[in-house]
Coordinates of C-alpha atoms and ligand atoms in Angstrom, one line a residue:
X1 CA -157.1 153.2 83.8
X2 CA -153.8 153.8 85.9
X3 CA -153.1 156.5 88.1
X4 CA -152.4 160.0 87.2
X5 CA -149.7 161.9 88.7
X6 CA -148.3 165.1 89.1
X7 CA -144.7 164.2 88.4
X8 CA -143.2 160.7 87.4
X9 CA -139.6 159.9 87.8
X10 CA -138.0 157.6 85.9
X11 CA -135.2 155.9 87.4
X12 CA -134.1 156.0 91.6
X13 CA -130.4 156.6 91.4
X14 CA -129.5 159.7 93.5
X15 CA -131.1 162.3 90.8
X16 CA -134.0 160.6 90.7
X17 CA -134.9 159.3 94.0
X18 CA -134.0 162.8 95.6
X19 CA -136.0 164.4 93.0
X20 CA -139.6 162.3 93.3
X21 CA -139.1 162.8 97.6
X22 CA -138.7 167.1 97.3
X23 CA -141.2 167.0 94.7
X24 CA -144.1 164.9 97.4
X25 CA -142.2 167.3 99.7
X26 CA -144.0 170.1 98.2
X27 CA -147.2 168.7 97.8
X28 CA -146.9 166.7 94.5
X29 CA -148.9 163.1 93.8
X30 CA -145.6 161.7 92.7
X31 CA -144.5 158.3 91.2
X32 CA -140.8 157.0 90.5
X33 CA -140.0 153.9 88.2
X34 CA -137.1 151.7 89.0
X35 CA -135.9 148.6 87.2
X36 CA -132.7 147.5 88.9
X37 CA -132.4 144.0 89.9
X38 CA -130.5 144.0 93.3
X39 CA -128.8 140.6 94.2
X40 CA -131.6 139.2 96.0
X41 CA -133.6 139.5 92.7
X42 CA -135.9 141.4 93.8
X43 CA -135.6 145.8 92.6
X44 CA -134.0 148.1 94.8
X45 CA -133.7 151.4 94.5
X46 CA -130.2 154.1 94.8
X47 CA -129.3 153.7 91.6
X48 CA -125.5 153.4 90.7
X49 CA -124.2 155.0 93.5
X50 CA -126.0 153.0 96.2
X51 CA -125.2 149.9 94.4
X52 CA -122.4 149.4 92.4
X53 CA -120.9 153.1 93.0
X54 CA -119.9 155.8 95.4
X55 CA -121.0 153.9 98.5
X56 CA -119.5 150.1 98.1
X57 CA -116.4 151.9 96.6
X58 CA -116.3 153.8 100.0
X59 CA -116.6 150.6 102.0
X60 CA -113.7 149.0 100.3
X61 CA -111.6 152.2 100.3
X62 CA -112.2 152.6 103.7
X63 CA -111.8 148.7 105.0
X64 CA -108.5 148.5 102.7
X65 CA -107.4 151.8 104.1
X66 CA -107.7 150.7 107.8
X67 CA -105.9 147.2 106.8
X68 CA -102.7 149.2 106.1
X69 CA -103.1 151.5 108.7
X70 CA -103.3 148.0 111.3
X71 CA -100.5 146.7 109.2
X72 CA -98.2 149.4 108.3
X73 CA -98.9 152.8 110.1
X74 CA -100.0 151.2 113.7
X75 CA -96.3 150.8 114.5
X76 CA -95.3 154.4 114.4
X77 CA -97.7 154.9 117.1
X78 CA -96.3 152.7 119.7
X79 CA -99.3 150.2 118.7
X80 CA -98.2 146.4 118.2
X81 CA -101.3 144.9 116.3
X82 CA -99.4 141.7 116.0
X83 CA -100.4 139.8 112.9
X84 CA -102.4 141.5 110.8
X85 CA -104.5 139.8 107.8
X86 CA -107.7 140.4 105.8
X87 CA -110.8 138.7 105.1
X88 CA -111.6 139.7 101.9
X89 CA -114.8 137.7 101.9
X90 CA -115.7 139.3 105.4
X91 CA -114.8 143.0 104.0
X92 CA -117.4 142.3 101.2
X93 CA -120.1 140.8 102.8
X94 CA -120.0 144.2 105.0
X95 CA -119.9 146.1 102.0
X96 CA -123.2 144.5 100.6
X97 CA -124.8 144.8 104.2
X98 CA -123.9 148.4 103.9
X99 CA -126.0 148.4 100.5
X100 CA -128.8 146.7 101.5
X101 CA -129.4 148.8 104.3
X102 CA -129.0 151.6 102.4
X103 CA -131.2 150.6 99.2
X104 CA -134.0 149.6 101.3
X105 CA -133.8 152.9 103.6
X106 CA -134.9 154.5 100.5
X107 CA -138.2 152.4 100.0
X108 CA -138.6 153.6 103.4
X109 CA -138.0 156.7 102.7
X110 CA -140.1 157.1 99.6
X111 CA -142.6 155.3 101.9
X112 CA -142.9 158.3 104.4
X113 CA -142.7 161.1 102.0
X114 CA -145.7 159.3 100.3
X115 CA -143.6 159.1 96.9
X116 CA -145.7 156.0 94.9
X117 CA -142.8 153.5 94.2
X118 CA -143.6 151.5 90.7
X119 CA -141.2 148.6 89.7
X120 CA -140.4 147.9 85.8
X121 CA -138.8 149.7 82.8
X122 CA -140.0 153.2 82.1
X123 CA -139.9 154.4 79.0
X124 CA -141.4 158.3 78.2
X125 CA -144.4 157.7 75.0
X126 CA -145.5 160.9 75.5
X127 CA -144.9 164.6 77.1
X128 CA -147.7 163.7 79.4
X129 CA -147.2 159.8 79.3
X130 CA -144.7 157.4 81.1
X131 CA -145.5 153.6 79.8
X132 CA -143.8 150.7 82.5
X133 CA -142.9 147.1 81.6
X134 CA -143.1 144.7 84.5
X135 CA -140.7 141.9 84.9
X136 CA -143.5 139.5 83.3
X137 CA -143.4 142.1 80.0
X138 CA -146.9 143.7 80.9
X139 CA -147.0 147.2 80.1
X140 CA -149.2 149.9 81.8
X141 CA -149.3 153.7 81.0
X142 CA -149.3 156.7 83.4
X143 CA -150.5 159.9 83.0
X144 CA -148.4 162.5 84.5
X145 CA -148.3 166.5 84.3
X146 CA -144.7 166.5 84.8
X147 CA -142.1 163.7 83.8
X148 CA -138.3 163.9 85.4
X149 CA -135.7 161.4 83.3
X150 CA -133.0 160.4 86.1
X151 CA -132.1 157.3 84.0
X152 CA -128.0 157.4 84.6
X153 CA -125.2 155.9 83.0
X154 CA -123.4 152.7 82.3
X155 CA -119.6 152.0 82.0
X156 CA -117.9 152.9 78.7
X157 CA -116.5 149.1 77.2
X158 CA -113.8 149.1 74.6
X159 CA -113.0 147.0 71.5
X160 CA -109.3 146.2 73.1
X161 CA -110.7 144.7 76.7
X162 CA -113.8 142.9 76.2
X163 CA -115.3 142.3 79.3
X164 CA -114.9 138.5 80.7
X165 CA -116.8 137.5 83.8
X166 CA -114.9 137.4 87.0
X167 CA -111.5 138.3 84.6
X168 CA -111.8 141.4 82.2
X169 CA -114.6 143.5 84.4
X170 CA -115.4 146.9 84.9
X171 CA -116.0 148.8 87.6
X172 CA -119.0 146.7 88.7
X173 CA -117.1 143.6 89.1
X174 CA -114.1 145.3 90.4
X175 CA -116.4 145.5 93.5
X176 CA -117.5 141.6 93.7
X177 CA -113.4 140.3 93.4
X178 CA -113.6 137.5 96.1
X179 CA -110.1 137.2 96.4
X180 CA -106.9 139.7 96.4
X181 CA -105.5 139.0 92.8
X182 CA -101.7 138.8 92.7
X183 CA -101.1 141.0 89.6
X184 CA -104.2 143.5 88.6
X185 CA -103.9 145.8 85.5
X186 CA -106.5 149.1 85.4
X187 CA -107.1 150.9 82.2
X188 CA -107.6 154.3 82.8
X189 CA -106.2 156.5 85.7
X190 CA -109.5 158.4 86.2
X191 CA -111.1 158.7 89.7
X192 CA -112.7 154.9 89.6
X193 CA -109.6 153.5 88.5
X194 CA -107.3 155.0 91.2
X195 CA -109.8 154.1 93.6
X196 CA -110.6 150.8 92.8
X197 CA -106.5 150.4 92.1
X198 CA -105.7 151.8 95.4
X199 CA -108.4 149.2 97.6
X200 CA -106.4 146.4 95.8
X201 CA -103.0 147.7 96.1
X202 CA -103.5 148.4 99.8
X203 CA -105.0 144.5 100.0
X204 CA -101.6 143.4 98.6
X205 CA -102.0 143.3 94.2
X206 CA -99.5 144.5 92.5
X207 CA -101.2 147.2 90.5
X208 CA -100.4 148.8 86.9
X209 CA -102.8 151.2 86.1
X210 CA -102.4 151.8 81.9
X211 CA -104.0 155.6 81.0
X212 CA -103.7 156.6 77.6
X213 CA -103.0 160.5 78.3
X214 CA -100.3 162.0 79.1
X215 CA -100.9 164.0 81.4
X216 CA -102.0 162.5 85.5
X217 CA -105.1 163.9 86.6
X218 CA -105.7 167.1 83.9
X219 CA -108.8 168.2 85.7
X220 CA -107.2 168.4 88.9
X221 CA -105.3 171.7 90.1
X222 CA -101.2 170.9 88.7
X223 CA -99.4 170.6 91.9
X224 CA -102.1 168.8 93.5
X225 CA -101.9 166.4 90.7
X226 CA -98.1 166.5 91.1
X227 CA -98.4 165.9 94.6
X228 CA -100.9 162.7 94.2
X229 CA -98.6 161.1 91.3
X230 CA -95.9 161.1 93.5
X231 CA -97.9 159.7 96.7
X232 CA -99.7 157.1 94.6
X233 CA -96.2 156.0 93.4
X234 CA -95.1 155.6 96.6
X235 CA -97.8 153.7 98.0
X236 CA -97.2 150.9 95.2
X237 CA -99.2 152.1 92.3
X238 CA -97.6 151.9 89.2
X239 CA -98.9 154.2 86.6
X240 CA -97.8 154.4 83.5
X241 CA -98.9 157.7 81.5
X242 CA -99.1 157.5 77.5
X243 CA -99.6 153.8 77.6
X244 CA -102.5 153.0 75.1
X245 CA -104.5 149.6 75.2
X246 CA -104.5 147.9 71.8
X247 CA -105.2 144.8 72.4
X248 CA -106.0 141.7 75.0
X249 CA -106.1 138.3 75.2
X250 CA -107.1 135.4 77.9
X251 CA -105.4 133.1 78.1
X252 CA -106.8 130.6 81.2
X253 CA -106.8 132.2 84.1
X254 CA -104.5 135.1 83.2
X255 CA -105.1 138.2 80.7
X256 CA -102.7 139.6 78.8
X257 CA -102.9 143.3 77.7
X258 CA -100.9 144.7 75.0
X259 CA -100.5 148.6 75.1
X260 CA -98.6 151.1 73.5
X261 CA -95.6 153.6 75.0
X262 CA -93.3 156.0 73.7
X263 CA -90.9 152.9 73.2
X264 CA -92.8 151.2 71.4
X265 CA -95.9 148.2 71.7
X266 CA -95.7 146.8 75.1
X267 CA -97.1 143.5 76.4
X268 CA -98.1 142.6 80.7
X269 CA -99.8 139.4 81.8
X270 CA -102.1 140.2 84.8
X271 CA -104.3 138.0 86.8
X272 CA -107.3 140.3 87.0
X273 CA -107.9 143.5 84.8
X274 CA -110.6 146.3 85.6
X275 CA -111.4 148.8 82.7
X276 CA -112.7 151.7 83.9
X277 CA -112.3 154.5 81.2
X278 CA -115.3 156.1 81.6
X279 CA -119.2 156.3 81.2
X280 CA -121.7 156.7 79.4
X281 CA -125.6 157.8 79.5
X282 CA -127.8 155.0 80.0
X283 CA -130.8 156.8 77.7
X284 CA -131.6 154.1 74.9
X285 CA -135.3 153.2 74.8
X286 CA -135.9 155.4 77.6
X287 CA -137.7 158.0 75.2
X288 CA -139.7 156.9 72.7
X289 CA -139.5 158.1 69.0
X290 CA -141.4 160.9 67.9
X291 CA -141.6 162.5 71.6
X292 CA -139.2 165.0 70.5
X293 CA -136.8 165.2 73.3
X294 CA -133.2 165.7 71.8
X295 CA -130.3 163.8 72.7
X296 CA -126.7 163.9 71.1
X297 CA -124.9 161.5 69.1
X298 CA -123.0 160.0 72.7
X299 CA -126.5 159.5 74.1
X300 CA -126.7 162.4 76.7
X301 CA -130.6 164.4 76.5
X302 CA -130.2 167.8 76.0
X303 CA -130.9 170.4 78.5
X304 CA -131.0 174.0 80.0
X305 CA -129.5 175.0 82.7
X306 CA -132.7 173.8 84.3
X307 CA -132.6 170.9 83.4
X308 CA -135.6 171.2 80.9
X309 CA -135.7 169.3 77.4
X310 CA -136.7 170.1 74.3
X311 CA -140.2 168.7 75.2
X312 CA -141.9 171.4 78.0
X313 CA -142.8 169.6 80.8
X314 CA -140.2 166.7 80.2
X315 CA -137.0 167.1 82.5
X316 CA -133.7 164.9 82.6
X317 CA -131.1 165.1 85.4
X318 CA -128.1 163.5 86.8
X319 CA -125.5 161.3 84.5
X320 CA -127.8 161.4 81.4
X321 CA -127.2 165.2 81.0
X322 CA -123.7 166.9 80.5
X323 CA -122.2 168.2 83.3
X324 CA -119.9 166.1 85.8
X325 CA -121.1 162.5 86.7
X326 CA -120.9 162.8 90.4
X327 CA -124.2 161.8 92.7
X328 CA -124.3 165.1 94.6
X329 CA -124.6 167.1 90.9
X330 CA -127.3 164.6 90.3
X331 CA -129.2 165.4 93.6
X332 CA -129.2 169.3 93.5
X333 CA -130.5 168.5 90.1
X334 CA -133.3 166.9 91.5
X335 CA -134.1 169.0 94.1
X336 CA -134.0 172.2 91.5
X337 CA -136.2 170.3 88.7
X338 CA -138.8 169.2 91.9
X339 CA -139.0 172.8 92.6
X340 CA -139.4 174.0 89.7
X341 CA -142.5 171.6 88.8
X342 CA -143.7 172.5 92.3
X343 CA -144.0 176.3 90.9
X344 CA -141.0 178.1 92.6
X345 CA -138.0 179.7 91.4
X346 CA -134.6 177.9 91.3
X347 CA -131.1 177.2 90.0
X348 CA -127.7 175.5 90.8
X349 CA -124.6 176.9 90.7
X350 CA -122.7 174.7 88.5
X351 CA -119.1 176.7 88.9
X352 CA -119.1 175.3 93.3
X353 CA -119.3 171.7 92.3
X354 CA -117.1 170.3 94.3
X355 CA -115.0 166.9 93.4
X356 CA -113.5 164.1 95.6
X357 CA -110.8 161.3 94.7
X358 CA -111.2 159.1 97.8
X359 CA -107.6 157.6 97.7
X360 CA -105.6 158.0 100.6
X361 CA -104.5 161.0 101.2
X362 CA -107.5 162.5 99.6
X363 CA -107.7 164.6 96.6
X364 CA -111.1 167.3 96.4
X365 CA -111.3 170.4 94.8
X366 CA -114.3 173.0 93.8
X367 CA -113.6 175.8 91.2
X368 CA -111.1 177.1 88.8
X369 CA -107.5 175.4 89.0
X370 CA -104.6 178.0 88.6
X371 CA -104.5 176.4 84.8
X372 CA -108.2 177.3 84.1
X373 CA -107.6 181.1 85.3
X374 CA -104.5 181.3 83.5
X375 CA -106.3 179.9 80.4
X376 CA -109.7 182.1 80.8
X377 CA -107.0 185.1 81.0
X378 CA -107.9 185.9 84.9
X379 CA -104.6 187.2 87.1
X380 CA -104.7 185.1 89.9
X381 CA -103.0 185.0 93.5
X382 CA -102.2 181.9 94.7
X383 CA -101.7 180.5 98.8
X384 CA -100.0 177.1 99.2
X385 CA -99.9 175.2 102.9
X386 CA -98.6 172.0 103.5
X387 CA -99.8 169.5 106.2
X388 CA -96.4 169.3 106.9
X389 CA -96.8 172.0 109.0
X390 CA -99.9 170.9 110.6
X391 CA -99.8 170.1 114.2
X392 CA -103.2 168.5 113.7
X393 CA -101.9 166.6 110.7
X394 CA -98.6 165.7 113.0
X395 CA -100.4 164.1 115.5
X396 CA -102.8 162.5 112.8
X397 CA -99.6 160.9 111.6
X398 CA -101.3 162.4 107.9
X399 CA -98.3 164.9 107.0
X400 CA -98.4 164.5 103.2
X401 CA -100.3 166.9 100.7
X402 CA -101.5 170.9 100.8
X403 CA -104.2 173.0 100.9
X404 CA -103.9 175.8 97.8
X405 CA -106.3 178.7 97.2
X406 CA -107.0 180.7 94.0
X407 CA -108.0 184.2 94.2
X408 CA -108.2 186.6 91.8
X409 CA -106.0 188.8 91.7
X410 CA -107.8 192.2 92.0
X411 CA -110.9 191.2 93.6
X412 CA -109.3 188.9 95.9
X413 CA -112.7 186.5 95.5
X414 CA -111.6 183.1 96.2
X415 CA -112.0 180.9 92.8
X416 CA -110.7 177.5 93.5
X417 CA -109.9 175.7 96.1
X418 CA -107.5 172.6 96.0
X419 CA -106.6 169.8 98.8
X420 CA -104.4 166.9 98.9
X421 CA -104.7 165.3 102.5
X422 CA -105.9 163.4 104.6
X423 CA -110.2 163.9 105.0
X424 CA -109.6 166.7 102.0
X425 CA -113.2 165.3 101.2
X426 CA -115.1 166.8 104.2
X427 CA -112.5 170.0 103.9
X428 CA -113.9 170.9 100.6
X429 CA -117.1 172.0 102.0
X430 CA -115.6 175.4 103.2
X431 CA -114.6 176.0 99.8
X432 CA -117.8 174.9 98.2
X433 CA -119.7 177.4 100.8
X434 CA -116.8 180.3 100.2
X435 CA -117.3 179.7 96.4
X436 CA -121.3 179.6 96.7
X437 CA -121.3 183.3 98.8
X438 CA -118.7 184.8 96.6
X439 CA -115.9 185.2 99.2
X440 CA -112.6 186.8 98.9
X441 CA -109.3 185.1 100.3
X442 CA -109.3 187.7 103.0
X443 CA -112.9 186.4 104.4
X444 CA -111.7 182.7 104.9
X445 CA -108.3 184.5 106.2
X446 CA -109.8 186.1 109.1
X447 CA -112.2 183.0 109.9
X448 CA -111.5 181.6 113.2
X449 CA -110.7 178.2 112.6
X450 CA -110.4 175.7 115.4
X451 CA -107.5 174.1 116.5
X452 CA -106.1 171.9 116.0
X453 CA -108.0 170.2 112.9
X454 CA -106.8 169.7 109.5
X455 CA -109.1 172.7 108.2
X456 CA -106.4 174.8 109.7
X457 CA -104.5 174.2 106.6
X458 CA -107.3 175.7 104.9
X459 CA -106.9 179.0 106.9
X460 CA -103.2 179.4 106.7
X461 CA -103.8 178.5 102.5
X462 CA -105.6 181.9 102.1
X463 CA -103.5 183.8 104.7
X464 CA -100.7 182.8 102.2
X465 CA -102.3 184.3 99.4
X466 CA -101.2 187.9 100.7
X467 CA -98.1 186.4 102.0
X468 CA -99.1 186.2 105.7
X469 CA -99.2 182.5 106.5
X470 CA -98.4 182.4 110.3
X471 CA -97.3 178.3 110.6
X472 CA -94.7 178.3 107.7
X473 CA -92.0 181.3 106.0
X474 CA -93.7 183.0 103.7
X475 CA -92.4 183.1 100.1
X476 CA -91.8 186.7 99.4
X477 CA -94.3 188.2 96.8
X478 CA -92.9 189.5 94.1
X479 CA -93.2 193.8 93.9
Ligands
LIG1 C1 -117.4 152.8 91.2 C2 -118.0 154.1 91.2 C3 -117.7 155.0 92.2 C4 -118.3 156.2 92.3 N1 -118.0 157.1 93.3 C5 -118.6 158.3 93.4 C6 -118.4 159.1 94.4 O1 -117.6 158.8 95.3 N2 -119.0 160.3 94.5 C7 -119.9 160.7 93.5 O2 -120.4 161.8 93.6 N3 -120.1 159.9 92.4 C8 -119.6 158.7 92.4 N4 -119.9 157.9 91.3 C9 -120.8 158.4 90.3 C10 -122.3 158.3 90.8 O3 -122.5 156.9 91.1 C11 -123.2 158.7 89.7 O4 -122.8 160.0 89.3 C12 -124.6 158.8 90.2 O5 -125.1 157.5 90.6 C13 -125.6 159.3 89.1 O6 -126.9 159.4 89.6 P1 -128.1 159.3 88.6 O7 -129.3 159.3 89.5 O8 -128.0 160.3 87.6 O9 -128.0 157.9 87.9 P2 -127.8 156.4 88.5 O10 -127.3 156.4 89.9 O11 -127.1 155.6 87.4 O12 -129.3 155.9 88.6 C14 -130.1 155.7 87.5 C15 -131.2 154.8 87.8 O13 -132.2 154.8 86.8 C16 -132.6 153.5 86.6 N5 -133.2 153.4 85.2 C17 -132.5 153.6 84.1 N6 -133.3 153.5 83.0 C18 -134.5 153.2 83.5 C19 -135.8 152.9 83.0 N7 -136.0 152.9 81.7 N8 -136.8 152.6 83.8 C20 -136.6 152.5 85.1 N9 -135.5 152.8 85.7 C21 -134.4 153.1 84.9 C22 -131.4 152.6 86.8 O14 -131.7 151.3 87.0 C23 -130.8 153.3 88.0 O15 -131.2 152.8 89.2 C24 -119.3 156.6 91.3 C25 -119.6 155.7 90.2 C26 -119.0 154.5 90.2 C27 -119.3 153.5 89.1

């Protein structure tokens, strides 16, 4: 008979693996399935994002980001770096070093929370039952009291780009290319595509990115978006809006994409092509039939805003649940659904989310854009700074993008906040905190700030919303 637990986890991306460690945390036998074959063959655990997601992005965004600073940017500060090159093979061997460390931190981790680690594909046969396949297809079933799905997501392939090893790839393989390609096509100008674009722009490809919409960035705040379009363009990126994939075809070594504009059908030959249009939940098999946990036609399991399922006991978090596929949502998930189990009372604010677009300069936001408000019918007051008139940002040589804040217009309570700039991904956390205690523009406004940082931006954004900026002329505000 195998082991019974008090909460099984299946799957150790960053919903899962943060929820099986709060829920030992509080005193729970716990248990967390993992199949993922790492590249020494062996399972490791972090999921997407440790693997082939947020943190080897990060690393390539980062070492590509630093190559053009050497190359490019050094000179305006009196540095002579001589000539500059990059090893692409070296930047990815640090990138998997990077991963391994990280994966196996969390066996370690798991390890001293006392969270029992079990390797092979679970699959839920009943509310109180988690069955695992091991590598060699033998099967054993656990009992468990409590069972947390944190099985994740996949990339979303399409009938026009099938995937080609090493040619046609998705964002996966976008992370393994051993070489700069010359001419690199990217469907879809979502977050993953502009950062993947932008590491292999900055490493020298010449980079089309092909998005079927319209419209740059809708999710994002409209002059921020603005802002970006124009700085991506300028960097090198060439992104063509309303330009539909229809077709593709290899042909040797070279792929060639035909798309669809507003002139007409379209045709570009490229030497490497990422599609990265989005993803979907990775939930098939993972319940078995007759359990009774509902899922939609896309794939996602349906839950409350706890995270429970249709089944009582049964939980799913993270990517294969709606909501935005980002690894912190998955983790506050986690932590939530452990403490729940665990007997305590506990929710998530879902509005103070915040999102990051690790480009260069960066793009985060939390909360409503002005759009949103305007659409939900809510009068807003807006405050706008640029870095341009940041002596921090001067002296960063990181001048380009804002800092904009939307308040309400009677209450003053801040309800976005949107950055374009330089670290805008480690600014955000003052608007996720001023969105998560409900403050008003005129609390961050009389914040001391230090100076000088970037954040000051920040600071000046909600002085401006009453017109009282100190660091730039105030538009007048209209009687
Ligand atoms: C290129 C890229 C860059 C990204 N960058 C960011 C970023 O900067 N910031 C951010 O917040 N998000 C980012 N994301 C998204 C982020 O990686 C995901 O939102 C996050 O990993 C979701 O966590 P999760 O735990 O729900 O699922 P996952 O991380 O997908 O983990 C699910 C785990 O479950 C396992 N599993 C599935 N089914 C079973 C089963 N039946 N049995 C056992 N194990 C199973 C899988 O093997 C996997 O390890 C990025 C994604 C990509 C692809």
């Amino acid at each position: 008979m195998a082991d019974k637990f008090d909460v099984i986890v299946i799957g150790a991306g960053p919903g899962g693996y943060v929820a099986a460690i709060r829920a030992a945390q509080m005193g729970l036998k716990t248990a967390c399935v993992e199949k993922w074959i790492g590249k020494e063959g062996k399972v490791v655990h972090g999921g997407t994002c440790l693997n082939v997601g947020c943190i080897p992005s990060k690393a390539l965004l980062e070492a590509s980001h630093k190559f053009v600073e050497a190359k490019h940017d050094f000179d305006d500060l009196g540095i002579q770096a001589g000539d500059v090159s990059m090893d692409v093979k070296k930047m990815m061997a640090r990138k998997d070093k990077i991963v391994k460390n990280l994966t196996g931190g969390i066996s370690g981790l798991f390890k001293a929370n006392g969270v029992t680690a079990i390797e092979g594909t679970g699959k839920v046969a009943s509310a109180k039952q988690v069955e695992v396949t091991d590598q060699d297809g033998k099967a054993t079933t656990y009992e468990a009291d409590s069972i947390v799905v944190a099985a994740g997501s996949v990339p979303v392939e399409i009938p026009p780009t099938p995937l080609q090893e090493g040619l046609v790839v998705d964002s996966t393989g976008a992370l393994e290319f051993q070489e700069t390609p010359k001419r690199l096509g990217v469907i879809g100008a979502g977050i993953i595509g502009l950062e993947l674009g932008s590491v292999w722009n900055r490493l020298g490809s010449e980079v089309t990115v092909l998005e079927a919409m319209d419209n740059f960035l809708p999710m994002v705040d409209g002059a921020v978006a603005k802002e970006t379009q124009k700085l991506l363009k300028k960097q090198g990126l060439d992104i063509k809006l309303n330009a539909r994939v229809t077709g593709s075809e290899v042909k040797g070594e070279e792929v060639v994409v035909k798309y669809a504009d507003a002139d007409g059908d379209q045709e570009m030959t490229f030497d490497k092509l990422i599609v990265c249009v989005g993803r979907k939940p990775y939930t098939k098999g993972v319940i078995a039939d007759g359990v009774g946990v509902d899922t939609d036609e896309r794939g996602f399991i349906h839950v409350d805003d706890q995270c429970r399922t249709s089944v009582p006991g049964v939980y799913a978090i993270g990517d294969c649940v709606r909501g935005p596929m980002l690894a912190h949502k998955a983790s506050e998930e986690g932590i939530m659904v452990a403490d729940i189990i665990a007997g305590h009372k506990a929710e998530m604010n879902y509005d103070a989310i915040p999102n990051v677009i690790y480009t260069f300069p960066e793009v985060a936001w939390v909360g409503m854009t002005e759009q949103d408000a305007k659409a939900a019918g809510i009068e807003v007051k807006v405050g706008a700074f640029p870095f341009a008139a940041s002596g921090r940002a001067m002296a960063n040589n990181a001048t380009e993008g804002m800092a904009r804040i939307i308040a309400d217009a009677e209450t003053d309570r801040v309800l976005g906040v949107h950055i374009v700039g330089q670290h805008a991904g480690e600014m955000i956390a003052q608007g996720v905190i001023a969105l998560e205690f409900g403050s008003s523009a005129e609390d961050l406004a009389l914040t001391c700030y230090a100076h000088p940082t970037m954040s000051e931006a920040v600071h000046e954004a909600a002085l401006a919303v009453e017109g009282h900026a100190i660091h730039m002329a105030n538009r007048k505000k209209k009687k």
